[in-house]
CSV table of C-alpha atoms in Angstrom, one decimal:
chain,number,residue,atom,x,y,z
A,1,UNK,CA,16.0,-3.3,-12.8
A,2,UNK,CA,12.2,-3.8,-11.8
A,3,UNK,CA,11.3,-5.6,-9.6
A,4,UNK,CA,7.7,-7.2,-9.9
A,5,UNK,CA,5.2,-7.4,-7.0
A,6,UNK,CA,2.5,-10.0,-7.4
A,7,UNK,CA,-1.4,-8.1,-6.4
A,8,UNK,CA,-4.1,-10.7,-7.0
A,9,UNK,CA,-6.6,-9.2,-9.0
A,10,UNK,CA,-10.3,-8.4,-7.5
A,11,UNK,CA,-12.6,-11.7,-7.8
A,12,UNK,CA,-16.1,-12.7,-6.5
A,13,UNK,CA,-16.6,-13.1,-2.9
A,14,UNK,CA,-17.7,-16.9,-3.1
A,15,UNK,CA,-14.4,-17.0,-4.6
A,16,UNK,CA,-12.4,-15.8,-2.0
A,17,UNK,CA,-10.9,-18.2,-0.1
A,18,UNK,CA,-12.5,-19.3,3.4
A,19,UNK,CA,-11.5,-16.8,6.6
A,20,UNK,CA,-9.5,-14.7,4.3
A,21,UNK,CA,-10.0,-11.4,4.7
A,22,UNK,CA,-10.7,-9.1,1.7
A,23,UNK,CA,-12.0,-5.7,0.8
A,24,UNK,CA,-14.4,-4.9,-1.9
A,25,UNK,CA,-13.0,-3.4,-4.4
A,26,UNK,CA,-16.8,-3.2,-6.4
A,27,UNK,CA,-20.0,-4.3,-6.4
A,28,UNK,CA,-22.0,-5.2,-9.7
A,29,UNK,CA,-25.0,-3.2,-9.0
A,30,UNK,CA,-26.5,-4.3,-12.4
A,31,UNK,CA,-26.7,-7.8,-11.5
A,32,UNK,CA,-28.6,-7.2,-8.2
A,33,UNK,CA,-32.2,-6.1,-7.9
A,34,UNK,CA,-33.3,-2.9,-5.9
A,35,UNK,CA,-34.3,-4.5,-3.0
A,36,UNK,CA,-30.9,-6.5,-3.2
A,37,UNK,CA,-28.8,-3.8,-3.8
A,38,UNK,CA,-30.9,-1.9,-0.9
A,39,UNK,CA,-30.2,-4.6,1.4
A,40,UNK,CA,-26.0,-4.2,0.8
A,41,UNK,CA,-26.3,-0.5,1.2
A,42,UNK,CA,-28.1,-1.3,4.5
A,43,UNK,CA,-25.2,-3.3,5.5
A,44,UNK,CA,-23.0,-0.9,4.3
A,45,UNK,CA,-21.1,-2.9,1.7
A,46,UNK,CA,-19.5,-1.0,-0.1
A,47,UNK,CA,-16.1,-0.4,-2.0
A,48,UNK,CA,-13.4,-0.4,0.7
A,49,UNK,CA,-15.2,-2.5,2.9
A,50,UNK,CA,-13.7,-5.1,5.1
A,51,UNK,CA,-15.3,-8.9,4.3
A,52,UNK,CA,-14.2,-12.6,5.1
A,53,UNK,CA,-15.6,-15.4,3.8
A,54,UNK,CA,-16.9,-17.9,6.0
A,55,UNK,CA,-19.1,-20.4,4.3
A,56,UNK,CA,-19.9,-21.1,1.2
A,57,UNK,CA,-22.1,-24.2,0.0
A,58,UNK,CA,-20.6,-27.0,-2.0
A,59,UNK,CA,-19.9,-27.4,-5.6
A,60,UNK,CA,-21.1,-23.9,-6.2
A,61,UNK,CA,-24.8,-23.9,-5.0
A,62,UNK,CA,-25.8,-22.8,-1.6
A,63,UNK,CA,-25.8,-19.7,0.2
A,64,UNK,CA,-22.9,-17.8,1.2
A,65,UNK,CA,-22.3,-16.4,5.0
A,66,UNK,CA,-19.5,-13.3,5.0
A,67,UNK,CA,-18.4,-11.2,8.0
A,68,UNK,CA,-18.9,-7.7,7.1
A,69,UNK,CA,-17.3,-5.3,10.1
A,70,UNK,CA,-18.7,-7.6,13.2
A,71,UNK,CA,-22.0,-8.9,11.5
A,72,UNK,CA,-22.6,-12.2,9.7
A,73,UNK,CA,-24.6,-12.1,6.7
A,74,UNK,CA,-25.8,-14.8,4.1
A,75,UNK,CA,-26.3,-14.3,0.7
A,76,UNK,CA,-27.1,-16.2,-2.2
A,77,UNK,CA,-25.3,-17.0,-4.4
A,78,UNK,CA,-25.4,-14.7,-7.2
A,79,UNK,CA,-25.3,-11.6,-4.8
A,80,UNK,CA,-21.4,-13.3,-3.8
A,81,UNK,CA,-20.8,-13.3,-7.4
A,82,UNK,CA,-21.6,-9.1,-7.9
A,83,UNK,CA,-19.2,-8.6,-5.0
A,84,UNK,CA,-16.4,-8.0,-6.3
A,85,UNK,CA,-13.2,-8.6,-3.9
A,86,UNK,CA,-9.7,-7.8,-3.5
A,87,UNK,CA,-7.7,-10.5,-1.3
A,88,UNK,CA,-5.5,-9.0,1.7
């Protein structure tokens, strides 16, 4: 007998439901430019990274505001999209 365990699968970060903690499990660096892609490496996002989703604008449009570690950030919209993140 198996018995089956239910792992959500990875999805964008302005998917991820508000103040639940993920970790990125990828980032979409074709979809960024350099300098946007720069900026994340700044930060240090990258895969294994804890995030939470704090904010995210309504009916898909706005900016989005994660924690990364202890700093906010805000990101527009399709920079949540490349981040790809796997609910805790």
């Amino acid at each position: 007998m198996t018995i089956a365990t239910h792992i959500p699968l990875p999805q964008p970060l302005a998917s991820l439901r508000r103040r639940a903690p993920g970790t990125v499990a990828g980032v979409d660096w074709a979809l960024l430019s350099d300098s946007e892609a720069r900026r994340l490496r700044e930060f240090g996002l990258d895969e294994g990274v804890e995030v939470e989703l704090l904010h995210a604008g309504r009916f898909g449009s706005g900016p989005v505001a994660a924690r990364i570690g202890r700093m906010t950030v805000t990101f527009r919209r399709h920079i949540a999209r490349a981040i790809h993140v796997q609910p805790v």
